[in-house]
PDB file of N, CA and C in Angstrom:
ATOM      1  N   UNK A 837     -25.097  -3.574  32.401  1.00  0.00           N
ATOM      2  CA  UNK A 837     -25.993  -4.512  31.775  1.00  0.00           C
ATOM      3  C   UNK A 837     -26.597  -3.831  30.545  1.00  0.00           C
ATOM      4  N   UNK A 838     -26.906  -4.842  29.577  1.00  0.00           N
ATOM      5  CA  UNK A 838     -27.194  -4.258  28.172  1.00  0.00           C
ATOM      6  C   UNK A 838     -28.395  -4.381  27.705  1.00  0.00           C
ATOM      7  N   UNK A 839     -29.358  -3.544  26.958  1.00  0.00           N
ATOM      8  CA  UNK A 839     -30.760  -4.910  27.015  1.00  0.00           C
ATOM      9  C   UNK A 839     -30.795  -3.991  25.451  1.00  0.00           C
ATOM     10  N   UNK A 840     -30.997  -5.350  24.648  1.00  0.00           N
ATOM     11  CA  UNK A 840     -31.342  -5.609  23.579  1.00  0.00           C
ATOM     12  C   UNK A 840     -32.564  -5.870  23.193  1.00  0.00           C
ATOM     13  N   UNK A 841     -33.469  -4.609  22.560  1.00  0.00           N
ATOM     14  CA  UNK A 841     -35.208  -5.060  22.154  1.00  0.00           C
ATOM     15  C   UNK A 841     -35.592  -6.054  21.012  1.00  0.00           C
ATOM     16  N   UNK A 842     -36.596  -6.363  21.152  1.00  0.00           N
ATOM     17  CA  UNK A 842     -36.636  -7.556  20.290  1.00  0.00           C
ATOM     18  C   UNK A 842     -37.322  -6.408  19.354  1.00  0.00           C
ATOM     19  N   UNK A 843     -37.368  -7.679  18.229  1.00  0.00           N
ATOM     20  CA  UNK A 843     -38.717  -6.414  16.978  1.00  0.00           C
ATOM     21  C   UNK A 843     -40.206  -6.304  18.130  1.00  0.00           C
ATOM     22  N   UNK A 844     -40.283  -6.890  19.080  1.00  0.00           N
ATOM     23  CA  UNK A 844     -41.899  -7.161  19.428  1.00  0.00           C
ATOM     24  C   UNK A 844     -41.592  -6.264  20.707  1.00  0.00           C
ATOM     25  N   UNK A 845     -40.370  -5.963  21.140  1.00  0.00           N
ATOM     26  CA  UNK A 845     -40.232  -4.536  22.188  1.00  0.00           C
ATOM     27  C   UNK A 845     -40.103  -3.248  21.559  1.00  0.00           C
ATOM     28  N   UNK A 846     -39.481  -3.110  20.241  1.00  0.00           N
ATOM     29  CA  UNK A 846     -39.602  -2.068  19.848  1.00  0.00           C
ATOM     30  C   UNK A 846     -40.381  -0.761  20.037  1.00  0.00           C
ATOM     31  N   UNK A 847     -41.368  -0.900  20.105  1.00  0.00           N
ATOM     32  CA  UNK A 847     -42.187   0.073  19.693  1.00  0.00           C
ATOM     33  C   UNK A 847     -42.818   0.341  21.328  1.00  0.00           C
ATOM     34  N   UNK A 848     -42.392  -0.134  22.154  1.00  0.00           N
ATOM     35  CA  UNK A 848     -42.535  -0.214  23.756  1.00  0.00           C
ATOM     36  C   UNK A 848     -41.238   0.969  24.058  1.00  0.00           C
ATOM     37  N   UNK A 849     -39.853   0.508  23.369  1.00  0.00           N
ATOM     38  CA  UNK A 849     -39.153   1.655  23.944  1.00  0.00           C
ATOM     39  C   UNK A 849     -38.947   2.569  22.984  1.00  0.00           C
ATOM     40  N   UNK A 850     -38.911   2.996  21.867  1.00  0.00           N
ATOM     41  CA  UNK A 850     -38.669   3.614  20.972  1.00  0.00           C
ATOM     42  C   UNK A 850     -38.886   5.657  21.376  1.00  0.00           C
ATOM     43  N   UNK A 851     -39.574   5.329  22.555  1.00  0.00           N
ATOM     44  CA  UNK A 851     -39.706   7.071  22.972  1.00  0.00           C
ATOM     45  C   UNK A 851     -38.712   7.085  23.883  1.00  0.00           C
ATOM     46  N   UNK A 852     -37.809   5.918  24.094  1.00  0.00           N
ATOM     47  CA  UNK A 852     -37.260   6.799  25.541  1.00  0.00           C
ATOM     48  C   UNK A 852     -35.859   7.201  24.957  1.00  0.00           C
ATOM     49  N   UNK A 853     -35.212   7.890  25.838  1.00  0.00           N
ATOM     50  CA  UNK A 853     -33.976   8.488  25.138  1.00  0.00           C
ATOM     51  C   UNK A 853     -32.783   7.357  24.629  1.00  0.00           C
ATOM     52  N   UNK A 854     -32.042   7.607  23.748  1.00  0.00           N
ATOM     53  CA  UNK A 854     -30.680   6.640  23.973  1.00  0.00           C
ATOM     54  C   UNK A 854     -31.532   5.581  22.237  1.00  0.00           C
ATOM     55  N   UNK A 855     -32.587   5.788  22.172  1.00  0.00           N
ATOM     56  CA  UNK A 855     -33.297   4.778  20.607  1.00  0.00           C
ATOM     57  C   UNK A 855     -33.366   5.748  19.980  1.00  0.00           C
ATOM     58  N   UNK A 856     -32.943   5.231  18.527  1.00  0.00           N
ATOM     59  CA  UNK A 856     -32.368   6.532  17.650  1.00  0.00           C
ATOM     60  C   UNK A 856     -33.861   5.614  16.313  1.00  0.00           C
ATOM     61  N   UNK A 857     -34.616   6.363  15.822  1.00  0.00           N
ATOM     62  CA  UNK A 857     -35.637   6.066  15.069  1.00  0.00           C
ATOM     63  C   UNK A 857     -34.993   6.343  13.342  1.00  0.00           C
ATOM     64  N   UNK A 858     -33.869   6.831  13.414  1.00  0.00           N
ATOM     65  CA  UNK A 858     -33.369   7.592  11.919  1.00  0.00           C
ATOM     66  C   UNK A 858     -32.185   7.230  12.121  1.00  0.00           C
ATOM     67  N   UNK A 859     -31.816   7.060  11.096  1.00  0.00           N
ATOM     68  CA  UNK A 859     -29.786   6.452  10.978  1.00  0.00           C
ATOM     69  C   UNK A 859     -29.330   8.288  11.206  1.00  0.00           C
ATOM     70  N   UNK A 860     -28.267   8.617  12.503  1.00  0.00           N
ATOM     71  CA  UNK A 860     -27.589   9.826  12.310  1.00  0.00           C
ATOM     72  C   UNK A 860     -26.464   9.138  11.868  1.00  0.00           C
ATOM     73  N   UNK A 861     -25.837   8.809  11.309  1.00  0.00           N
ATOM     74  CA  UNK A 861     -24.517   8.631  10.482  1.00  0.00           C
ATOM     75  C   UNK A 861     -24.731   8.568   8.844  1.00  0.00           C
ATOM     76  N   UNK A 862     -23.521   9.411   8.115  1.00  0.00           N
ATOM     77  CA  UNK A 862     -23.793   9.483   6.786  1.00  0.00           C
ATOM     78  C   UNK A 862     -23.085   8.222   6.471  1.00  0.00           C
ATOM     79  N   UNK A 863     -22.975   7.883   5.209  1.00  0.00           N
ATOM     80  CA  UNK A 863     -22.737   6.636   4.242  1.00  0.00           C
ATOM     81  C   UNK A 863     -21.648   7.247   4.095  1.00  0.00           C
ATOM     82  N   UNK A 864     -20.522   6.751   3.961  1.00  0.00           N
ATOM     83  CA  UNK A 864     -19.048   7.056   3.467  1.00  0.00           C
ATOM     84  C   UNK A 864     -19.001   6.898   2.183  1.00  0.00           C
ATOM     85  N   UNK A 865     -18.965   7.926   1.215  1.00  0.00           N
ATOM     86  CA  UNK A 865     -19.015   7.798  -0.504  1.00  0.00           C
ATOM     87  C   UNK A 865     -18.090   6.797  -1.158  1.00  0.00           C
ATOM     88  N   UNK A 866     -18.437   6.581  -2.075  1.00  0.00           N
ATOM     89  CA  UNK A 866     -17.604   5.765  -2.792  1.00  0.00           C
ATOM     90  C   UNK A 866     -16.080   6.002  -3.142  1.00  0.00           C
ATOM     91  N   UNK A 867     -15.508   5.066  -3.498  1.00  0.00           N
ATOM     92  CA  UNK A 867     -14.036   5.933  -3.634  1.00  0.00           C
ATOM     93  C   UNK A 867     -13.410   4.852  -5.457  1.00  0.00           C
ATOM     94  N   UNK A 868     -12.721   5.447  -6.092  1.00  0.00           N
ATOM     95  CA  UNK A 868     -12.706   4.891  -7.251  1.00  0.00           C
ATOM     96  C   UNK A 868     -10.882   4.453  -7.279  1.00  0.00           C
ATOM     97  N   UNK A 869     -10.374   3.708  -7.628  1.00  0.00           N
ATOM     98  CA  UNK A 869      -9.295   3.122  -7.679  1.00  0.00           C
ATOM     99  C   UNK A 869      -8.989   3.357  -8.533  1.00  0.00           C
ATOM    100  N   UNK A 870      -7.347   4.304  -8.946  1.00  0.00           N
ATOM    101  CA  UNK A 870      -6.842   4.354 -10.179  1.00  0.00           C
ATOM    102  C   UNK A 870      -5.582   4.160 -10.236  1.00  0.00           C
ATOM    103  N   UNK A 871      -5.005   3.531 -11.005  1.00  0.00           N
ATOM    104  CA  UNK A 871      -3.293   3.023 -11.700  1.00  0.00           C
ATOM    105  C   UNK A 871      -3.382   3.823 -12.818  1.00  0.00           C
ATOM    106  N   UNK A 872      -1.718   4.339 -12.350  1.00  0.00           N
ATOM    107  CA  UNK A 872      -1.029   5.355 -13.421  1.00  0.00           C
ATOM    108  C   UNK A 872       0.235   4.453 -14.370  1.00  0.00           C
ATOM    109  N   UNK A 873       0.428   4.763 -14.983  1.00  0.00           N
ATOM    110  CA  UNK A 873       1.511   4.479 -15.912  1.00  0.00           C
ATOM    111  C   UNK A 873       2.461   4.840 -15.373  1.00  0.00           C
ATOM    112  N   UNK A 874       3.801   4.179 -15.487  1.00  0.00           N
ATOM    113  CA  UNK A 874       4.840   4.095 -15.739  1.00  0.00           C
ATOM    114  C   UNK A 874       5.869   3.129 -16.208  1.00  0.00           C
ATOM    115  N   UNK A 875       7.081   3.794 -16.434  1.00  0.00           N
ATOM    116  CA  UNK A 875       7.836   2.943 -17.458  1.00  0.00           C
ATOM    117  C   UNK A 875       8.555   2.002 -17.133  1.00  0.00           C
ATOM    118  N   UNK A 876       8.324   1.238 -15.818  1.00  0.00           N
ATOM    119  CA  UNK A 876       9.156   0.052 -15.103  1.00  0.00           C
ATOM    120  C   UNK A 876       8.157  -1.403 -14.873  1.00  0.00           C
ATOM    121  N   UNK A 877       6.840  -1.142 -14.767  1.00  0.00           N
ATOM    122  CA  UNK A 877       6.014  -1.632 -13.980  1.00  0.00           C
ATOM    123  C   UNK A 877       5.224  -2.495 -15.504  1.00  0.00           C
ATOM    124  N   UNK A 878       5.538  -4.000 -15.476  1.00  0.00           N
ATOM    125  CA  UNK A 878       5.147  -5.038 -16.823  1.00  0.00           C
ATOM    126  C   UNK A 878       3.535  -4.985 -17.315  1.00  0.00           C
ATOM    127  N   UNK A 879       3.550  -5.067 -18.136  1.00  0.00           N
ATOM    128  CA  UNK A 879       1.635  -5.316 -18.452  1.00  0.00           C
ATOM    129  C   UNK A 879       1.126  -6.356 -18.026  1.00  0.00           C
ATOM    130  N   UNK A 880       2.247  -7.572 -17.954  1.00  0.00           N
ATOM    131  CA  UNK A 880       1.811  -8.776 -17.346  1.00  0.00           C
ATOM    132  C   UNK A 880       1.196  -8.791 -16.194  1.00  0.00           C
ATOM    133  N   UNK A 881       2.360  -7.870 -15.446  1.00  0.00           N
ATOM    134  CA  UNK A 881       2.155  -7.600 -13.809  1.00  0.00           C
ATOM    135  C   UNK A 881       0.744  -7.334 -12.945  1.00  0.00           C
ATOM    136  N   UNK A 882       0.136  -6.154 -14.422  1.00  0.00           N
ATOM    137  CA  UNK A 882      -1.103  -5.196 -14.089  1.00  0.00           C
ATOM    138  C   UNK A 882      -1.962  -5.888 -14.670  1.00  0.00           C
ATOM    139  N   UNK A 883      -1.726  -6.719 -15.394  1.00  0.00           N
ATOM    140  CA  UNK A 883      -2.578  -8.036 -15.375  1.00  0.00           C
ATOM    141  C   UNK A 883      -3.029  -8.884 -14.561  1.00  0.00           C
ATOM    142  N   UNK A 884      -2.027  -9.561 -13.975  1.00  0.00           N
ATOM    143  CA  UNK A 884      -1.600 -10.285 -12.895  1.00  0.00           C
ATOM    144  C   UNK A 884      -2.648  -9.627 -11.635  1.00  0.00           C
ATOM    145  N   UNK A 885      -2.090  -8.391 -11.257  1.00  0.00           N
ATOM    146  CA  UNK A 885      -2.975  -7.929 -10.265  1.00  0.00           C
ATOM    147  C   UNK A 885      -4.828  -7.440 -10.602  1.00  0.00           C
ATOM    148  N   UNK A 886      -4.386  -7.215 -11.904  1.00  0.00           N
ATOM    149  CA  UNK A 886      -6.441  -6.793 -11.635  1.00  0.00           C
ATOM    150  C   UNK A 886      -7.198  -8.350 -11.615  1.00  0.00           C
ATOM    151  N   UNK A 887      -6.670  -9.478 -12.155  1.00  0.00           N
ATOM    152  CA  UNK A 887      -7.036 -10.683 -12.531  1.00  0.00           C
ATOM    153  C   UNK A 887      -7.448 -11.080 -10.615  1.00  0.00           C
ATOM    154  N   UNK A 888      -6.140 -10.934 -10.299  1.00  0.00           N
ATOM    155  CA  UNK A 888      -5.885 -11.393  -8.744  1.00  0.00           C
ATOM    156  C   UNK A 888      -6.965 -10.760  -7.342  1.00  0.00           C
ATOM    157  N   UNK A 889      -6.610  -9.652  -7.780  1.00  0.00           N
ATOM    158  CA  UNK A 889      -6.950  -9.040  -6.565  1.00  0.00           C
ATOM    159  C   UNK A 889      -7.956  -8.091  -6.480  1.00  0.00           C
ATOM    160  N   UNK A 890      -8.189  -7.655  -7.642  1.00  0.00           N
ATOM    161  CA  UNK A 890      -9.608  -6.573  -8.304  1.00  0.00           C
ATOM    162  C   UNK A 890     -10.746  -7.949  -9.138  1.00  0.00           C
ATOM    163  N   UNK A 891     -10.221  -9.020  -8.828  1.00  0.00           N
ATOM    164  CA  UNK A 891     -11.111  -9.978  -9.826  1.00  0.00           C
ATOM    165  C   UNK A 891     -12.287  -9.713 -10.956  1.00  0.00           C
ATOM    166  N   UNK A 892     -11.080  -9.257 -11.734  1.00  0.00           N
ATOM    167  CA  UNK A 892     -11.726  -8.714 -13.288  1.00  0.00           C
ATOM    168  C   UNK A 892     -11.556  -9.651 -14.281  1.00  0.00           C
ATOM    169  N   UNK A 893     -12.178 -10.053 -15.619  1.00  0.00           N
ATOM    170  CA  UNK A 893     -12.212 -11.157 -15.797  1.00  0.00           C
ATOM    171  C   UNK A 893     -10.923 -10.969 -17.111  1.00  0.00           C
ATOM    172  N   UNK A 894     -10.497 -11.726 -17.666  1.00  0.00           N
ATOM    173  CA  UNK A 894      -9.529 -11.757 -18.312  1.00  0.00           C
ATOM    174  C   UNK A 894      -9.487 -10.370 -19.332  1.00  0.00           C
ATOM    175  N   UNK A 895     -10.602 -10.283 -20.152  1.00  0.00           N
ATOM    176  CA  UNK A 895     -10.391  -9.496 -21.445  1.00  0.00           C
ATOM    177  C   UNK A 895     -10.634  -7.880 -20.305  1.00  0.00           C
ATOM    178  N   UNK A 896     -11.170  -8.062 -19.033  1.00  0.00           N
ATOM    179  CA  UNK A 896     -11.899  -6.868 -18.964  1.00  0.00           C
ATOM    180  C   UNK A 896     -10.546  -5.717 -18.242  1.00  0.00           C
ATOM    181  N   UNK A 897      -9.307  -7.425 -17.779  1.00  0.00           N
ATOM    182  CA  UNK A 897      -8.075  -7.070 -17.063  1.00  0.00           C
ATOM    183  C   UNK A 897      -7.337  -6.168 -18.352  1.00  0.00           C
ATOM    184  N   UNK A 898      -7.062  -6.500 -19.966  1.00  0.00           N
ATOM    185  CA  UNK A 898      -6.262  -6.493 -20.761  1.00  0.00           C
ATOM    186  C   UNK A 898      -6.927  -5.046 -21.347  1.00  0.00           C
ATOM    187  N   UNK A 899      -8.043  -4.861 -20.799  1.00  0.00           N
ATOM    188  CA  UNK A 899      -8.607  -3.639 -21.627  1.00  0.00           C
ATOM    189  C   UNK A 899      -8.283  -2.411 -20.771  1.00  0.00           C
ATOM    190  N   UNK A 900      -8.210  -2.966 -19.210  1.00  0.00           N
ATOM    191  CA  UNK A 900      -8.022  -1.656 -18.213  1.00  0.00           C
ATOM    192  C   UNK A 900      -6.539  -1.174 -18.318  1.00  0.00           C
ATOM    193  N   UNK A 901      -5.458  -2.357 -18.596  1.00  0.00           N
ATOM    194  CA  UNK A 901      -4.380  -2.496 -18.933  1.00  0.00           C
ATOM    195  C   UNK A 901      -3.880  -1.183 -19.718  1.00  0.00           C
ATOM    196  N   UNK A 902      -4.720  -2.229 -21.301  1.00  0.00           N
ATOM    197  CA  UNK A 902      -4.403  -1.116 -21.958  1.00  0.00           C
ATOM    198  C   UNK A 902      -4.390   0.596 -22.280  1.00  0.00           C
ATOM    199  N   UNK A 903      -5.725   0.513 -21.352  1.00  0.00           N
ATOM    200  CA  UNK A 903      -5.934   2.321 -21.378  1.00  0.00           C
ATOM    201  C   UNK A 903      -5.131   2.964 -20.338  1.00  0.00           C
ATOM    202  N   UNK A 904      -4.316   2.025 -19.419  1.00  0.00           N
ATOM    203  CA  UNK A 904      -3.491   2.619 -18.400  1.00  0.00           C
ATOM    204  C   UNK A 904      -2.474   2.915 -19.161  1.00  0.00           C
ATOM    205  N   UNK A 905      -2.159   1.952 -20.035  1.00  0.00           N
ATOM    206  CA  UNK A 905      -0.419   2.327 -21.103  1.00  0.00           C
ATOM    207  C   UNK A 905      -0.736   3.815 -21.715  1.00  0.00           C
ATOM    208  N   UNK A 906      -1.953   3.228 -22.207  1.00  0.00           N
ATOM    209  CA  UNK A 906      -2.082   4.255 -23.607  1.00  0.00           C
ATOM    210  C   UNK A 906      -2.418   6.254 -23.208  1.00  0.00           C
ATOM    211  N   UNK A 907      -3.469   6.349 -22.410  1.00  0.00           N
ATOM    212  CA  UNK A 907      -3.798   7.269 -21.247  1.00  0.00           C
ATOM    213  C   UNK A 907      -3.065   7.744 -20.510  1.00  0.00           C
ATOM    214  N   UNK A 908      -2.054   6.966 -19.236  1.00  0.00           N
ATOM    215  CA  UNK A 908      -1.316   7.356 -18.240  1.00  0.00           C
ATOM    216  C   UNK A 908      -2.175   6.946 -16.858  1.00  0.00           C
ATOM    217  N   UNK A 909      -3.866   6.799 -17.123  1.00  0.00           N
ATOM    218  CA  UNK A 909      -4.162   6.337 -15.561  1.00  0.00           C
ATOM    219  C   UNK A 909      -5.572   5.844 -15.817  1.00  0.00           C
ATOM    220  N   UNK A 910      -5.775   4.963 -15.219  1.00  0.00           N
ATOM    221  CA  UNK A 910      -7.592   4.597 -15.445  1.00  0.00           C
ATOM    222  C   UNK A 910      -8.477   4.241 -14.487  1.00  0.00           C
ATOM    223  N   UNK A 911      -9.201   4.308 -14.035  1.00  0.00           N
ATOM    224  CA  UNK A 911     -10.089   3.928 -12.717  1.00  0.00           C
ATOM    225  C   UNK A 911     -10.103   2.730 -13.161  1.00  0.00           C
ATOM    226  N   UNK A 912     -10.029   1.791 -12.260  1.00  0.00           N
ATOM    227  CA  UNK A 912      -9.986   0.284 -12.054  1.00  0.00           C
ATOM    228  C   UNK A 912     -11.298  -0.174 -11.646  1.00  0.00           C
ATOM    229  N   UNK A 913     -11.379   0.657 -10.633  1.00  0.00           N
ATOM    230  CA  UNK A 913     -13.249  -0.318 -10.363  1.00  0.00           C
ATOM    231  C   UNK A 913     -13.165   1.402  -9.204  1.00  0.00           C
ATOM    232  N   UNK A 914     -14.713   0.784  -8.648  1.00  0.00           N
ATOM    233  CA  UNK A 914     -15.421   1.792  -7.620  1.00  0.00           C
ATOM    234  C   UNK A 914     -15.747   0.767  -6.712  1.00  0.00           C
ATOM    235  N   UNK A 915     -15.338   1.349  -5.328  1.00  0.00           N
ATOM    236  CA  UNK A 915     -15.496   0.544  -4.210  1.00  0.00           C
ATOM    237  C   UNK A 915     -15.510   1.349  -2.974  1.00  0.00           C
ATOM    238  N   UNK A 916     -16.451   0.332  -1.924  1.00  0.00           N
ATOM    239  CA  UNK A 916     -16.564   0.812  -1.004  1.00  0.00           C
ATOM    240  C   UNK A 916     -15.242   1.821  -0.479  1.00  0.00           C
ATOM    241  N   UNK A 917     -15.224   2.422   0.519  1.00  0.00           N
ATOM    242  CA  UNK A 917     -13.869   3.106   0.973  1.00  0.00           C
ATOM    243  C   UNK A 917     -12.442   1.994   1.697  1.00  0.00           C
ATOM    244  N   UNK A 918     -13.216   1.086   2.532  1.00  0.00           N
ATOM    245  CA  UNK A 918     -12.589  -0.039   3.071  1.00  0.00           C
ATOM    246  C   UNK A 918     -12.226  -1.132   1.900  1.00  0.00           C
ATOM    247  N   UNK A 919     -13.015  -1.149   0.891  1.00  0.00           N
ATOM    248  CA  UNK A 919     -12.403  -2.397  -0.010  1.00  0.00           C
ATOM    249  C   UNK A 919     -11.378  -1.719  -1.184  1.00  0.00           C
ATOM    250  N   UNK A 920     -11.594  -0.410  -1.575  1.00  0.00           N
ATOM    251  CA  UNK A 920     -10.493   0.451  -2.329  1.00  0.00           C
ATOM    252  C   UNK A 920      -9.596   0.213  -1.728  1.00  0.00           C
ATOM    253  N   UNK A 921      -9.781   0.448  -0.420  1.00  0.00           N
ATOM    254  CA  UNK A 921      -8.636   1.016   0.905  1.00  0.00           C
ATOM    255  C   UNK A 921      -7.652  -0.246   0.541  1.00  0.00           C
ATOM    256  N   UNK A 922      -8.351  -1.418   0.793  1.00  0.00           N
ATOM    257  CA  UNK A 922      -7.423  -2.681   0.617  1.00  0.00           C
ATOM    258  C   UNK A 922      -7.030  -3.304  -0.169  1.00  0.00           C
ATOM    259  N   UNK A 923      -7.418  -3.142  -1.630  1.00  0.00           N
ATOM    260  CA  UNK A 923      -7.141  -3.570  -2.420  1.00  0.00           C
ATOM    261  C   UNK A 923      -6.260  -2.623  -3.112  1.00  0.00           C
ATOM    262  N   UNK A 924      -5.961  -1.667  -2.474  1.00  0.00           N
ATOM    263  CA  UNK A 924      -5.318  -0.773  -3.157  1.00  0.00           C
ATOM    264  C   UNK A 924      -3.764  -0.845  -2.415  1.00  0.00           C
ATOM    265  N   UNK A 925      -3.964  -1.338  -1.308  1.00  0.00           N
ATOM    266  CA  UNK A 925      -2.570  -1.426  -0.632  1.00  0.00           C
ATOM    267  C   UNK A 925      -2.121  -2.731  -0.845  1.00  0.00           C
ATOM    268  N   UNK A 926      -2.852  -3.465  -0.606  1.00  0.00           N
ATOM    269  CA  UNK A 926      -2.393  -5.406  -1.471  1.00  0.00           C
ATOM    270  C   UNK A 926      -1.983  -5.086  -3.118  1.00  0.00           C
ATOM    271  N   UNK A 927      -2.369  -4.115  -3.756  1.00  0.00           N
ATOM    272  CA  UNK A 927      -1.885  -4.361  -4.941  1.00  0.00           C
ATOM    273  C   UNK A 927      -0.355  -3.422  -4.643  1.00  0.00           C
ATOM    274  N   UNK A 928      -0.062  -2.301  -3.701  1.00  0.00           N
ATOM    275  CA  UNK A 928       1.412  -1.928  -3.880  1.00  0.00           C
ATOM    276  C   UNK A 928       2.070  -2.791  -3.345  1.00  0.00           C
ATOM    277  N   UNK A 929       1.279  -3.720  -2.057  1.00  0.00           N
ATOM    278  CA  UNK A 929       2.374  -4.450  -1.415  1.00  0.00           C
ATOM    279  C   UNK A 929       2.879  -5.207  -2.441  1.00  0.00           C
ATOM    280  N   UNK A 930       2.296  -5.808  -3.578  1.00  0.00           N
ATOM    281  CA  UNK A 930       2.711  -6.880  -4.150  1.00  0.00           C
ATOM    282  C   UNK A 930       3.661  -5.961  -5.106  1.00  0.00           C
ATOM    283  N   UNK A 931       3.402  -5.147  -5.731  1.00  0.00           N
ATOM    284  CA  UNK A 931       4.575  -4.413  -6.722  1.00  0.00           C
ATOM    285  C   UNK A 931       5.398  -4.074  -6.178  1.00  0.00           C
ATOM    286  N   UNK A 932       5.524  -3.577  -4.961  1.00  0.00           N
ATOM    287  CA  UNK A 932       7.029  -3.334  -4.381  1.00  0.00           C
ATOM    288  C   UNK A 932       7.716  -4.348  -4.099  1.00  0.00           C
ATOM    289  N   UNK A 933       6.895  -5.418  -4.089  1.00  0.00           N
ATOM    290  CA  UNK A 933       7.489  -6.961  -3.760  1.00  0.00           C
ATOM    291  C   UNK A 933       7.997  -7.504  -4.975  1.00  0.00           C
ATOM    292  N   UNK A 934       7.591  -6.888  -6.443  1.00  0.00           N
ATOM    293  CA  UNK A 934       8.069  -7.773  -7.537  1.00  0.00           C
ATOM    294  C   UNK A 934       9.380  -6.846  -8.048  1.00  0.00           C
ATOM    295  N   UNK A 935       9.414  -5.655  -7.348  1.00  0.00           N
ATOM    296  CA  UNK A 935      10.352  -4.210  -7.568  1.00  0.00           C
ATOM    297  C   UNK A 935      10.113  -3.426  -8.291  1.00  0.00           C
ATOM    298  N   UNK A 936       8.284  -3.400  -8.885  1.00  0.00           N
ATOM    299  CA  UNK A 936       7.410  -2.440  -9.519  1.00  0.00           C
ATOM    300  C   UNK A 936       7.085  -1.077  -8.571  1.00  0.00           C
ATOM    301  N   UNK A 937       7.267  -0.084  -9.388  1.00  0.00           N
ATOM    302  CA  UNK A 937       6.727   1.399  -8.739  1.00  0.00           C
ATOM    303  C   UNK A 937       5.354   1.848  -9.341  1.00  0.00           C
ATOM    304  N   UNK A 938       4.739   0.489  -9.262  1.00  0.00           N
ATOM    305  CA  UNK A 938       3.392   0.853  -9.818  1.00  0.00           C
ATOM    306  C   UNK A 938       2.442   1.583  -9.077  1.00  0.00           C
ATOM    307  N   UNK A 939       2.126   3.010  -9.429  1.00  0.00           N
ATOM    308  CA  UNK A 939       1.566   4.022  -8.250  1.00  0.00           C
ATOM    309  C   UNK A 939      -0.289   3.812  -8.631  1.00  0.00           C
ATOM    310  N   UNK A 940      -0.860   3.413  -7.491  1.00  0.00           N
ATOM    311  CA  UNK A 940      -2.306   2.839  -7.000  1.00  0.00           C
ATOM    312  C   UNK A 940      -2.927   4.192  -6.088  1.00  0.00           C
ATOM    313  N   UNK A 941      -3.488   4.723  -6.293  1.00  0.00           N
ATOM    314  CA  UNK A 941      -4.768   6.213  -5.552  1.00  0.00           C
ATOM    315  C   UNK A 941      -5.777   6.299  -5.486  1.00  0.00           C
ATOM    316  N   UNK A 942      -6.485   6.499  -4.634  1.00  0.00           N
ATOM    317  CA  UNK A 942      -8.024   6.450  -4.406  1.00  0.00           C
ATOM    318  C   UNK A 942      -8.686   8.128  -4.466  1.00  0.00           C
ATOM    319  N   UNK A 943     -10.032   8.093  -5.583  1.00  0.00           N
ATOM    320  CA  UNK A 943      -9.930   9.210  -5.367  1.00  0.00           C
ATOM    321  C   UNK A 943     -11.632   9.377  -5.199  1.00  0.00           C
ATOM    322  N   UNK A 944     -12.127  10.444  -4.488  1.00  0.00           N
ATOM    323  CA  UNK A 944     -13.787  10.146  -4.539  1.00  0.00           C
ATOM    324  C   UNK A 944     -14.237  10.317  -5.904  1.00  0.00           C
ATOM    325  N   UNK A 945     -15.419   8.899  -5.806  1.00  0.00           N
ATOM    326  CA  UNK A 945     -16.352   8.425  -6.890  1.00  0.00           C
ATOM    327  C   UNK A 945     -17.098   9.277  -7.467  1.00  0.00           C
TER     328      UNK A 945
END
């Protein structure tokens, strides 16, 4: 059996063991999403996906674009670890699906 305190029990059990008064778990840092260049993978494409799936707005897709051509790699956005995590694998699933080797890495923020 489970017992759940209300805000108005709180402070009734808060000394006994097992109630934690301080968060012990750290925050999982940020993690930053970056696309590298290469010479197979369309501008359209990396368009296509930051528009899609990083929902960046048109000019802000064509600008990340471009510094990926021009550079070789650019952080795309900063995101939680779980939303990098996934948006980073939805964007290879889809390039290996169009027969792009567009390489996607997460690296801490």
């Amino acid at each position: 059996m489970c017992y759940i305190p209300t805000m108005s029990d709180w402070n009734k059990v808060s000394g006994q063991a097992g109630v934690c008064n301080e968060t012990d778990f750290a925050v999982p840092p940020d993690c930053a999403v970056r696309f590298y260049n290469d010479d197979y993978t369309t501008k359209d494409f990396v368009v296509t996906v930051l528009l899609s799936i990083f929902h960046k707005s048109e000019s802000d897709a064509v600008a990340l674009m471009e510094t990926v051509h021009r550079t070789g790699s650019a952080v795309i956005g900063v995101y939680t670890y779980d939303v990098a995590s996934t948006r980073s694998e939805l964007t290879k699933k889809e390039a290996r699906k169009a027969g792009f080797p567009l390489r996607v890495e997460l690296e801490n923020a």
